[in-house]
PDB file of C-alpha atoms and ligand atoms in Angstrom:
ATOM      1  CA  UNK A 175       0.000   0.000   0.000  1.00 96.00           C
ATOM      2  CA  UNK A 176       2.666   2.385   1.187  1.00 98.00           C
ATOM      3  CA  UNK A 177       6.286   2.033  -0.855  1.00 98.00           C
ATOM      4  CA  UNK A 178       8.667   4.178   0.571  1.00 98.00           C
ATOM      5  CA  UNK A 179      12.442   3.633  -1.532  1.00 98.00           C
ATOM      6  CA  UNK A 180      15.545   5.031  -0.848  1.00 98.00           C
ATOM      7  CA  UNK A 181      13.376   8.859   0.423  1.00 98.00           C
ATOM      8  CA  UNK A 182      16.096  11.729   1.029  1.00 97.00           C
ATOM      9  CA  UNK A 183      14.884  15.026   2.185  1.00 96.00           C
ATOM     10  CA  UNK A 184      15.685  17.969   4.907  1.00 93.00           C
ATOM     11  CA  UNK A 185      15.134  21.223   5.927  1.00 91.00           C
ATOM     12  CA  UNK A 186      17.061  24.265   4.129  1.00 84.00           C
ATOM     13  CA  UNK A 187      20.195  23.585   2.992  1.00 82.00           C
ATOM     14  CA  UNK A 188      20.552  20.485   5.544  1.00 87.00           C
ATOM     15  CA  UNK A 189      20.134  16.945   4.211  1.00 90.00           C
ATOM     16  CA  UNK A 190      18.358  14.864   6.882  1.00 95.00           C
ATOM     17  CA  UNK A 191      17.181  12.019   5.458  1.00 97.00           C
ATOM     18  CA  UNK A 192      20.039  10.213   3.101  1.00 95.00           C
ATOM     19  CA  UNK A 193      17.661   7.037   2.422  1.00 96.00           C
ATOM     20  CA  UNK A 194      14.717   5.408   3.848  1.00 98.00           C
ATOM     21  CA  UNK A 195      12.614   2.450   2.574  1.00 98.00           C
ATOM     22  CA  UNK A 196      10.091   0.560   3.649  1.00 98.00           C
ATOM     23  CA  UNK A 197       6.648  -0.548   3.084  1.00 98.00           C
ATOM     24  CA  UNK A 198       3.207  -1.167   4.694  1.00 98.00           C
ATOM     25  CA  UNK A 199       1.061  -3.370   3.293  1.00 97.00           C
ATOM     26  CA  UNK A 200      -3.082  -3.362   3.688  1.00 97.00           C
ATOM     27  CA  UNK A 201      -3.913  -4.194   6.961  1.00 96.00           C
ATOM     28  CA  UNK A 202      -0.891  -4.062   8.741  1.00 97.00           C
ATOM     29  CA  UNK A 203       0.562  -2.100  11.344  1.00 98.00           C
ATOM     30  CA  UNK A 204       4.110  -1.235  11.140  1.00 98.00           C
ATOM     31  CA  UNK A 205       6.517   1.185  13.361  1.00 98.00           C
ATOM     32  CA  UNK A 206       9.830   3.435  12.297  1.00 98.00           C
ATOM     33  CA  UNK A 207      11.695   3.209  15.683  1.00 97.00           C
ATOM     34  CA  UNK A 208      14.902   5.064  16.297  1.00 96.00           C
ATOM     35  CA  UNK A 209      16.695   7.458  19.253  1.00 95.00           C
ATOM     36  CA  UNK A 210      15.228  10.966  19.007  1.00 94.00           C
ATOM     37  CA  UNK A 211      16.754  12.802  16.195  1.00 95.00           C
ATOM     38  CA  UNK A 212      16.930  10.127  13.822  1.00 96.00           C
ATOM     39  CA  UNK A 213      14.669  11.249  11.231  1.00 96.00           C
ATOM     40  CA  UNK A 214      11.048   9.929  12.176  1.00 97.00           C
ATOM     41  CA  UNK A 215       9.100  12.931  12.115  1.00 97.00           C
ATOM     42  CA  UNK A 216      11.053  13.960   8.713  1.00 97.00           C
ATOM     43  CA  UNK A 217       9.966  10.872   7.257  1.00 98.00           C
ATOM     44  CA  UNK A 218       6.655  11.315   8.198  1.00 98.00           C
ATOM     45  CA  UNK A 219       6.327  14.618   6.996  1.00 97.00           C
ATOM     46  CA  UNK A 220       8.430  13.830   3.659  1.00 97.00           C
ATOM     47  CA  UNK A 221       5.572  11.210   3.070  1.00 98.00           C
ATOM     48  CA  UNK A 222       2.847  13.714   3.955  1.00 97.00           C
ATOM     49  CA  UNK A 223       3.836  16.121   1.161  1.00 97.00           C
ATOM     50  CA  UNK A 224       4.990  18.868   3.996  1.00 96.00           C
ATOM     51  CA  UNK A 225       8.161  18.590   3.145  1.00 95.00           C
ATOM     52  CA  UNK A 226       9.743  18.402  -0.125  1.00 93.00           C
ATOM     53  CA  UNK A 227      11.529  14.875  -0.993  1.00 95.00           C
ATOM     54  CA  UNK A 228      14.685  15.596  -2.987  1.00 94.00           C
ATOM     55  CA  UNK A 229      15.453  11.829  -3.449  1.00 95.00           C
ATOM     56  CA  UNK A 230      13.698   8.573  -3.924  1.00 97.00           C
ATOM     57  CA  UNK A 231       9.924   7.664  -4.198  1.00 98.00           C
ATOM     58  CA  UNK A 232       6.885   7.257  -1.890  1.00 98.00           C
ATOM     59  CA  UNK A 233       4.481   4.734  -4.034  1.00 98.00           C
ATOM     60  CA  UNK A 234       0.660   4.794  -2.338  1.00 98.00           C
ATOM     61  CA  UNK A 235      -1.933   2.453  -3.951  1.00 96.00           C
ATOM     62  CA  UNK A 236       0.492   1.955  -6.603  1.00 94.00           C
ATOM     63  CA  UNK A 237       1.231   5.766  -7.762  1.00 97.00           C
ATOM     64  CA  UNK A 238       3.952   7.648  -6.985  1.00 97.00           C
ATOM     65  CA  UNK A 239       2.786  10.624  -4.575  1.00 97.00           C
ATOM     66  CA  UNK A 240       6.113  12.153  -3.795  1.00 96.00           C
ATOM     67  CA  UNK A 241       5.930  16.115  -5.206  1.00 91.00           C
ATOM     68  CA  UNK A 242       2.195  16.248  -4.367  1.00 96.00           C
ATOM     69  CA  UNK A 243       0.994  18.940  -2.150  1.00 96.00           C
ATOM     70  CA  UNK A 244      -0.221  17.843   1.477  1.00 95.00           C
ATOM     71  CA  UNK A 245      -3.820  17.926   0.936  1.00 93.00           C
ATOM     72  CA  UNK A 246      -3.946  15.884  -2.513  1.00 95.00           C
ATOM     73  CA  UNK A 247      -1.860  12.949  -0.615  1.00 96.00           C
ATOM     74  CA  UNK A 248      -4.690  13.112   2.071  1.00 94.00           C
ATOM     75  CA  UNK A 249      -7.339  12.700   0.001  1.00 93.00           C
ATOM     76  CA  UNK A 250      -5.681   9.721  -1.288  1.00 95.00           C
ATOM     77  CA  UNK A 251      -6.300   7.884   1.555  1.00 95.00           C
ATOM     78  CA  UNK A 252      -3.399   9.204   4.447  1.00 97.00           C
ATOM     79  CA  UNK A 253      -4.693  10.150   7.818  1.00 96.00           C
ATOM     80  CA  UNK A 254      -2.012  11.851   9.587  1.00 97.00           C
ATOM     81  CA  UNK A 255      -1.850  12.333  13.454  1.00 97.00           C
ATOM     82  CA  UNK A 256       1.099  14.770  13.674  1.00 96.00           C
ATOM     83  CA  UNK A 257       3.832  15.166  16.757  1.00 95.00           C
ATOM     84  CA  UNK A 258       2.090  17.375  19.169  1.00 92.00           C
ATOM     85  CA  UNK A 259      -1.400  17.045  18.141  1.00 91.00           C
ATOM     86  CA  UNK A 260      -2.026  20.447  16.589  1.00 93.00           C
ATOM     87  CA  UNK A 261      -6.104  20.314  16.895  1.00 94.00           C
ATOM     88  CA  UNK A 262      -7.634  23.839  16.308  1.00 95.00           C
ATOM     89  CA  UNK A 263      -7.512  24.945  19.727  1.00 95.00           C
ATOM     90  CA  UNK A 264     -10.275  27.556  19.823  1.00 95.00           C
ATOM     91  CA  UNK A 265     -12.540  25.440  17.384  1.00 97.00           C
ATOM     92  CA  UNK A 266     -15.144  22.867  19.609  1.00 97.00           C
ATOM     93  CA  UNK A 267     -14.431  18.933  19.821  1.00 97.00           C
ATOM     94  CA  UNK A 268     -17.489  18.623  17.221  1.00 96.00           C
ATOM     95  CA  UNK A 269     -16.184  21.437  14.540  1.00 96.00           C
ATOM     96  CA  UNK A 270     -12.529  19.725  14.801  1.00 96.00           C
ATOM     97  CA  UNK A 271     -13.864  16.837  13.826  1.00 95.00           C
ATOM     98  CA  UNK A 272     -16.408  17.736  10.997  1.00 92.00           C
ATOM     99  CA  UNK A 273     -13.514  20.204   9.666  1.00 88.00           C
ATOM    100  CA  UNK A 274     -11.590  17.390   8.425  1.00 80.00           C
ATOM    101  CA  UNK A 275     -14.328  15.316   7.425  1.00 80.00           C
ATOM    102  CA  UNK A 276     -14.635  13.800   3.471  1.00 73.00           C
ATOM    103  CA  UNK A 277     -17.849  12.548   2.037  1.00 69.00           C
ATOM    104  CA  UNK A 278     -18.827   9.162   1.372  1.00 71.00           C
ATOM    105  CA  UNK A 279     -16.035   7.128   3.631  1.00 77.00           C
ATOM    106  CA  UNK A 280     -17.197   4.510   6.800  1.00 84.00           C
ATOM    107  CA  UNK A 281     -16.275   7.332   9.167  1.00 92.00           C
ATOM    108  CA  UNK A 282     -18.744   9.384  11.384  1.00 92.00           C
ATOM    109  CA  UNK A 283     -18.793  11.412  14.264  1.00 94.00           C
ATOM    110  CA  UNK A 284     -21.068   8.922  16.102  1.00 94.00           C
ATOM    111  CA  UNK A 285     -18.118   6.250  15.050  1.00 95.00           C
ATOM    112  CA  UNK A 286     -15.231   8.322  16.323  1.00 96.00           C
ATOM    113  CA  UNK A 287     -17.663   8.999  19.444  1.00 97.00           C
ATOM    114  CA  UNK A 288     -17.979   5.362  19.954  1.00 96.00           C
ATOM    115  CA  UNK A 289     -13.891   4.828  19.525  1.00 97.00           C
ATOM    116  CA  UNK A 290     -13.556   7.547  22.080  1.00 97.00           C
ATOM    117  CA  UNK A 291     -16.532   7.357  24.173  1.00 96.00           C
ATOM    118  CA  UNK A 292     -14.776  10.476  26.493  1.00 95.00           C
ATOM    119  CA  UNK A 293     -15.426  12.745  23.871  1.00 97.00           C
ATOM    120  CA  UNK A 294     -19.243  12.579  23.474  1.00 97.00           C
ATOM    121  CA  UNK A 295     -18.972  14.538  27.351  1.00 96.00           C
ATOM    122  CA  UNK A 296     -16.956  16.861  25.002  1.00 97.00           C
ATOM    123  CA  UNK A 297     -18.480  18.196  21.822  1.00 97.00           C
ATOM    124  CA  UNK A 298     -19.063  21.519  22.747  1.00 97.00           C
ATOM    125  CA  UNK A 299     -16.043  22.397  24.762  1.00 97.00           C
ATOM    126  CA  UNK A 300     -13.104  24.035  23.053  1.00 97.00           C
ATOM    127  CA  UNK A 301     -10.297  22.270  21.812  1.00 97.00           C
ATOM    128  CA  UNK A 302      -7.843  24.198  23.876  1.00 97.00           C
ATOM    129  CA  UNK A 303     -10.098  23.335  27.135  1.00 97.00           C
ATOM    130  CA  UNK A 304      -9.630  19.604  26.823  1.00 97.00           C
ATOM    131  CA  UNK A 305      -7.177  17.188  28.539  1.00 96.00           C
ATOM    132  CA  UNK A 306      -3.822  16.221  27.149  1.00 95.00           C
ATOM    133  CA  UNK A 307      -5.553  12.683  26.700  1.00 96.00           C
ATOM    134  CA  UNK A 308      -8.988  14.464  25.100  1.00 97.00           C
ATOM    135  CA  UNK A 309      -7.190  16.361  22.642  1.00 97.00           C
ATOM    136  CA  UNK A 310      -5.228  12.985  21.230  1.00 97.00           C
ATOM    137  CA  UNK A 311      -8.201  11.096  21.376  1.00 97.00           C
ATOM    138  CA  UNK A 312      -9.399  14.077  19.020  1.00 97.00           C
ATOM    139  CA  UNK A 313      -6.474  14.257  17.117  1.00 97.00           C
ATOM    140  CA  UNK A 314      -7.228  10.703  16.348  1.00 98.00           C
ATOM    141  CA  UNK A 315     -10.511  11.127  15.534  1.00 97.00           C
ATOM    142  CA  UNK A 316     -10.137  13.965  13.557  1.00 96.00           C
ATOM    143  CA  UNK A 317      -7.511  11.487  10.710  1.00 96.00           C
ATOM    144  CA  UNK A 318     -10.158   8.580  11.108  1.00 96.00           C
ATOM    145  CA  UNK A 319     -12.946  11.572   9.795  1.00 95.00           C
ATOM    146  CA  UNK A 320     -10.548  11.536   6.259  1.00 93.00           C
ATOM    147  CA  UNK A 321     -11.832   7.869   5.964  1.00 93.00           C
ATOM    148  CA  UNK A 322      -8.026   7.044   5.633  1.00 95.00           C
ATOM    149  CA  UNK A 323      -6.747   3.721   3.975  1.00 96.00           C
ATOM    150  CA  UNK A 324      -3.508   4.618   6.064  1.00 98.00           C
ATOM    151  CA  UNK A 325      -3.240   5.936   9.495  1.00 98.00           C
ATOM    152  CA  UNK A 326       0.448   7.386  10.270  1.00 98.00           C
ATOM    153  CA  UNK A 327       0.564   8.628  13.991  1.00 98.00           C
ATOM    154  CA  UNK A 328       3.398  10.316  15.336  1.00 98.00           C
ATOM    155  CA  UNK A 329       3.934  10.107  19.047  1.00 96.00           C
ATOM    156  CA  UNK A 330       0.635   9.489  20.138  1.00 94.00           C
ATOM    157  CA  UNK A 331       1.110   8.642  23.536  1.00 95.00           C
ATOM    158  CA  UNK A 332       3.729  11.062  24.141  1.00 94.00           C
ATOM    159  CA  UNK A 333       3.181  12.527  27.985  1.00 93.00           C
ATOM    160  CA  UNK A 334      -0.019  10.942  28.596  1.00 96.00           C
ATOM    161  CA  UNK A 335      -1.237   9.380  32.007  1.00 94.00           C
ATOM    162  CA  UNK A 336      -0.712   5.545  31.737  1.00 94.00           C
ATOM    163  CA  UNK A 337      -4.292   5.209  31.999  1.00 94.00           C
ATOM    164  CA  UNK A 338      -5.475   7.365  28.966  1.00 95.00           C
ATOM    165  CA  UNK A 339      -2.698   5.938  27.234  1.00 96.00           C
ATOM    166  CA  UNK A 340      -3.950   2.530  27.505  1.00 96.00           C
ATOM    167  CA  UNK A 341      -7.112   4.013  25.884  1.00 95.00           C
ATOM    168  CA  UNK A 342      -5.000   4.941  23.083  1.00 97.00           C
ATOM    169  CA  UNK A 343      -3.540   1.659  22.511  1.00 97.00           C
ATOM    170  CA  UNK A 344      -6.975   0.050  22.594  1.00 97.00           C
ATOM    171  CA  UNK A 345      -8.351   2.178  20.091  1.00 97.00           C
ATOM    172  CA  UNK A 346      -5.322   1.349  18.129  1.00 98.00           C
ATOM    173  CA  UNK A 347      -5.931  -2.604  18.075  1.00 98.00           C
ATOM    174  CA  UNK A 348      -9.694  -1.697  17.539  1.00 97.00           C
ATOM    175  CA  UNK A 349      -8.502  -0.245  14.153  1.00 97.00           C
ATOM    176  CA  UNK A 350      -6.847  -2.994  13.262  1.00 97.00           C
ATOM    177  CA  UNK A 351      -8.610  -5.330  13.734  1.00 97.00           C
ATOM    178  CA  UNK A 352     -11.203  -3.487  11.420  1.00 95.00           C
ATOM    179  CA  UNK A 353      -8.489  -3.475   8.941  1.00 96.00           C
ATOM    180  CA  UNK A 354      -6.811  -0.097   8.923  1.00 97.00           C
ATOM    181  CA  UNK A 355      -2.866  -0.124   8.046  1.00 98.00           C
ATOM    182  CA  UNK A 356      -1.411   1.898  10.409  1.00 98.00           C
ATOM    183  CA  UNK A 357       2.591   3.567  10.291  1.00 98.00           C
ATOM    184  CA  UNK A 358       3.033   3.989  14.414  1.00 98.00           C
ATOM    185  CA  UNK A 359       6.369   6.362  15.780  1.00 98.00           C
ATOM    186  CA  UNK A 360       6.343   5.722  19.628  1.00 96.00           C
ATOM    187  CA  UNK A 361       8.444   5.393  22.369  1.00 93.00           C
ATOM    188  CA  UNK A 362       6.605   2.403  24.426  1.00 94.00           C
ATOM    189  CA  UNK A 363       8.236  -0.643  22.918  1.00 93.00           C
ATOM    190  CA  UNK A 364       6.479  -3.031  24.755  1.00 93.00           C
ATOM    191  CA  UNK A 365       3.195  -1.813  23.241  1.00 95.00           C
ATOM    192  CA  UNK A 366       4.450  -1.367  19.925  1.00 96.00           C
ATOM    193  CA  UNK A 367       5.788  -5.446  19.690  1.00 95.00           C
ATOM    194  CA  UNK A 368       2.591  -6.314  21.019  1.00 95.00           C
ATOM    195  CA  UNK A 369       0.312  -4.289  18.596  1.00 97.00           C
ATOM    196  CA  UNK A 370       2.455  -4.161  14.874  1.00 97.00           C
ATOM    197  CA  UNK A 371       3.494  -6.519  12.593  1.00 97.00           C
ATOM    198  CA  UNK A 372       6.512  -5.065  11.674  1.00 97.00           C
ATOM    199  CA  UNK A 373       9.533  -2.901  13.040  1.00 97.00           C
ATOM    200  CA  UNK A 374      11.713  -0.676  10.841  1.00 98.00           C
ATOM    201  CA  UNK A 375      14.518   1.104  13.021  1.00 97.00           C
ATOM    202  CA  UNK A 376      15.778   4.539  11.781  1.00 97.00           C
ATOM    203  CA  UNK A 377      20.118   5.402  12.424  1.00 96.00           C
ATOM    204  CA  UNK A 378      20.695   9.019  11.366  1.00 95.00           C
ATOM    205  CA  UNK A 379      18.433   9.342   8.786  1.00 96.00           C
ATOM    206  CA  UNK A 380      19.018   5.979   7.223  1.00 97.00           C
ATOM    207  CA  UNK A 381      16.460   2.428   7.795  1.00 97.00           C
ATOM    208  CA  UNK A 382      18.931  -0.119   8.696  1.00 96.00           C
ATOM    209  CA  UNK A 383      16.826  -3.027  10.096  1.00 96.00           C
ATOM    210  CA  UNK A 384      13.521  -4.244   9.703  1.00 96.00           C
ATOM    211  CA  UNK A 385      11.856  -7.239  10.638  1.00 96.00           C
ATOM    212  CA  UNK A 386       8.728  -8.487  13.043  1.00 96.00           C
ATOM    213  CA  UNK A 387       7.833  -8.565  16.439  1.00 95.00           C
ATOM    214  CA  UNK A 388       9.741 -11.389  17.638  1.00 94.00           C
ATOM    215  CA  UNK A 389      12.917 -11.153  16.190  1.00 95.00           C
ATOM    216  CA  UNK A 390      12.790  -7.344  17.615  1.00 93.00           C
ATOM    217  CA  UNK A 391      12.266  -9.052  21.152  1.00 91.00           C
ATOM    218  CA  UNK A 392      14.254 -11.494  20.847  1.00 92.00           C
ATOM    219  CA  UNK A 393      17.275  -9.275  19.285  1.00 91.00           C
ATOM    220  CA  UNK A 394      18.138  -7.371  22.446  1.00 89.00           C
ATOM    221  CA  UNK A 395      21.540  -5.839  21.221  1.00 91.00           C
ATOM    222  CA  UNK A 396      19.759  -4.142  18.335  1.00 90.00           C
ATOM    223  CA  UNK A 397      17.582  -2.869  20.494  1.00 89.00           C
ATOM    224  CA  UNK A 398      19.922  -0.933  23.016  1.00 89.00           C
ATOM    225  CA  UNK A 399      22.109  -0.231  19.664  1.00 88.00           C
ATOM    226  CA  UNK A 400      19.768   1.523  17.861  1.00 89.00           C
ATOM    227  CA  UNK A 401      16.678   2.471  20.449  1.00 89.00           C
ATOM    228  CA  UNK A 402      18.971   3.209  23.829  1.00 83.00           C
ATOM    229  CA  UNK A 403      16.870   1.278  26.080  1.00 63.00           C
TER     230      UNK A 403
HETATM  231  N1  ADP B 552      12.084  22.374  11.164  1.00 67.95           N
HETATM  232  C1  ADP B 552      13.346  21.935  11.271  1.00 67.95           C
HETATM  233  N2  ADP B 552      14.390  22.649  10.777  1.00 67.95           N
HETATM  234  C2  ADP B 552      15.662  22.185  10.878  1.00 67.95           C
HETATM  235  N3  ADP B 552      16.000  21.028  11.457  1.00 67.95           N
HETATM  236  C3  ADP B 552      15.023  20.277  11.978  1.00 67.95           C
HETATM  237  C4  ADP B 552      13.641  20.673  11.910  1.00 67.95           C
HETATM  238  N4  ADP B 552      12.895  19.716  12.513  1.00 67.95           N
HETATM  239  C5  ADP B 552      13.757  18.769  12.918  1.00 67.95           C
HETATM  240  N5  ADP B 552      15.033  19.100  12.618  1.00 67.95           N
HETATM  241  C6  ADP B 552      16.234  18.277  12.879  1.00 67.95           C
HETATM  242  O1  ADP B 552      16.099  17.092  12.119  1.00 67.95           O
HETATM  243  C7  ADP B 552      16.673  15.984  12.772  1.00 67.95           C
HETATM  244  C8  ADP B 552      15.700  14.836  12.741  1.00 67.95           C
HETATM  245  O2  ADP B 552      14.554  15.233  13.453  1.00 67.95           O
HETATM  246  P1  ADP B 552      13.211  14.408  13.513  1.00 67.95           P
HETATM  247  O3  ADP B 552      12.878  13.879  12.182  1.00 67.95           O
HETATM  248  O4  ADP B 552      12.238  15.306  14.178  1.00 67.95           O
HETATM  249  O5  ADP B 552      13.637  13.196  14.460  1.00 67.95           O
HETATM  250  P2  ADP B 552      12.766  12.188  15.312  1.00 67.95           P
HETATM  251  O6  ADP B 552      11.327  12.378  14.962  1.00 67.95           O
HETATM  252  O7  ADP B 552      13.318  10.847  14.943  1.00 67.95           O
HETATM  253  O8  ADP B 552      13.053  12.507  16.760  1.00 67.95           O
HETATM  254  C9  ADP B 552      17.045  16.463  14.163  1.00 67.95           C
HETATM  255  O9  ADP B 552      18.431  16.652  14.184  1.00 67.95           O
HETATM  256  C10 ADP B 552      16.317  17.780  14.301  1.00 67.95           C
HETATM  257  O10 ADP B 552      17.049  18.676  15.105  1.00 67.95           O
HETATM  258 MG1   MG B 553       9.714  12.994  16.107  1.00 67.95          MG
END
């Protein structure tokens, strides 16, 4: 589904990214791990169309996408949940989530309301009123409204309560198991071999391993090389 080959791209006059590839297929779940710095959030935003790729090729569905602008790769079929959330803070819960919202896909509010029952107490407050937790949980919501084929989230559990995270990572096996390919960038590795398929670890702007659950656990050397646990 997603065909990422040999992607370079970086901000200014700075080269960040000197050649990342991998794929998710449909239905699977899949992770870019890697020490901070390393070049996740570039990659995601390379894929997204925010940045500029000046190397390589990001294949969706079979068509290249790389060069497109941000908005004509989301209506493709990519639901992005970006580092740091980034709802519209002084828009409600309910006009966050019909902002982003395309015609004629499986997703409602009532069905993000029933992912994230916390919300429905919600809908009328402002964005910038809600918890930490609420405003993921929105953030979430607010991709699965684009009726994505692909979900990409970056660092949604980042500084959460272990509670509300565990809410997260629910809602994450929920889509799964309905089918939705998810690309996952987190930092609770535990979670992340329980819930994806498939690991793809990111050195300085370079993949340089990839393989599945179990021979991430069972390959702890790679793991304190690469991740620094
Ligand atoms: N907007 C930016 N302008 C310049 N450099 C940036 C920008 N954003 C990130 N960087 C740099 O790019 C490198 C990779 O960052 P990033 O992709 O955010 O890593 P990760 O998500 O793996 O922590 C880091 O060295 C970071 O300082
Ligand atoms: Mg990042």
């Amino acid at each position: 589904m997603l065909d990422v080959t040999d992607l370079r791209a970086g901000y200014g006059d700075a080269p960040l990214l000197f050649g990342v590839g991998f794929s998710v297929g449909a239905g699977e779940v899949v992770t870019l791990l890697g020490r901070n710095g390393m070049g996740k959030t570039t990659t995601v935003r390379a894929v997204m169309g925010l940045i500029r790729p000046r190397g390589g090729t990001v294949r969706f569905a079979g068509d290249r996408i790389d060069g497109l602008p941000p908005h004509r790769i989301a209506r493709r079929g990519i639901g992005l949940v970006p580092e740091g959330r980034q709802v519209f803070p002084n828009l409600t819960t309910r006009e966050n989530l019909i902002a982003t919202a395309l015609r004629g896909g499986a997703w409602t509010l009532e069905q993000v309301l029933s992912l994230f029952p916390r919300l429905a107490e919600r809908l009328d407050s402002m964005a910038v009123l809600l918890s930490g937790g609420e405003q993921q949980m929105l953030a979430i919501g607010r991709a699965l409204m684009t009726n994505p084929r692909l979900l990409i989230l970056d660092e949604a559990t980042e500084g959460l309560a272990p509670l509300i995270r565990e809410d997260i990572w629910r809602a994450l096996a929920r889509l799964k198991q309905a089918g939705l390919a998810i690309l996952l960038i987190d930092k609770n590795l535990d979670a992340l071999i329980r819930l994806a398929d498939r690991h793809v670890v990111l050195e300085k702007g370079r993949s340089v391993w990839t393989g599945d659950s179990a021979a991430l656990h069972a390959d702890q050397g790679l793991v304190r090389r690469y991740l620094g646990v």
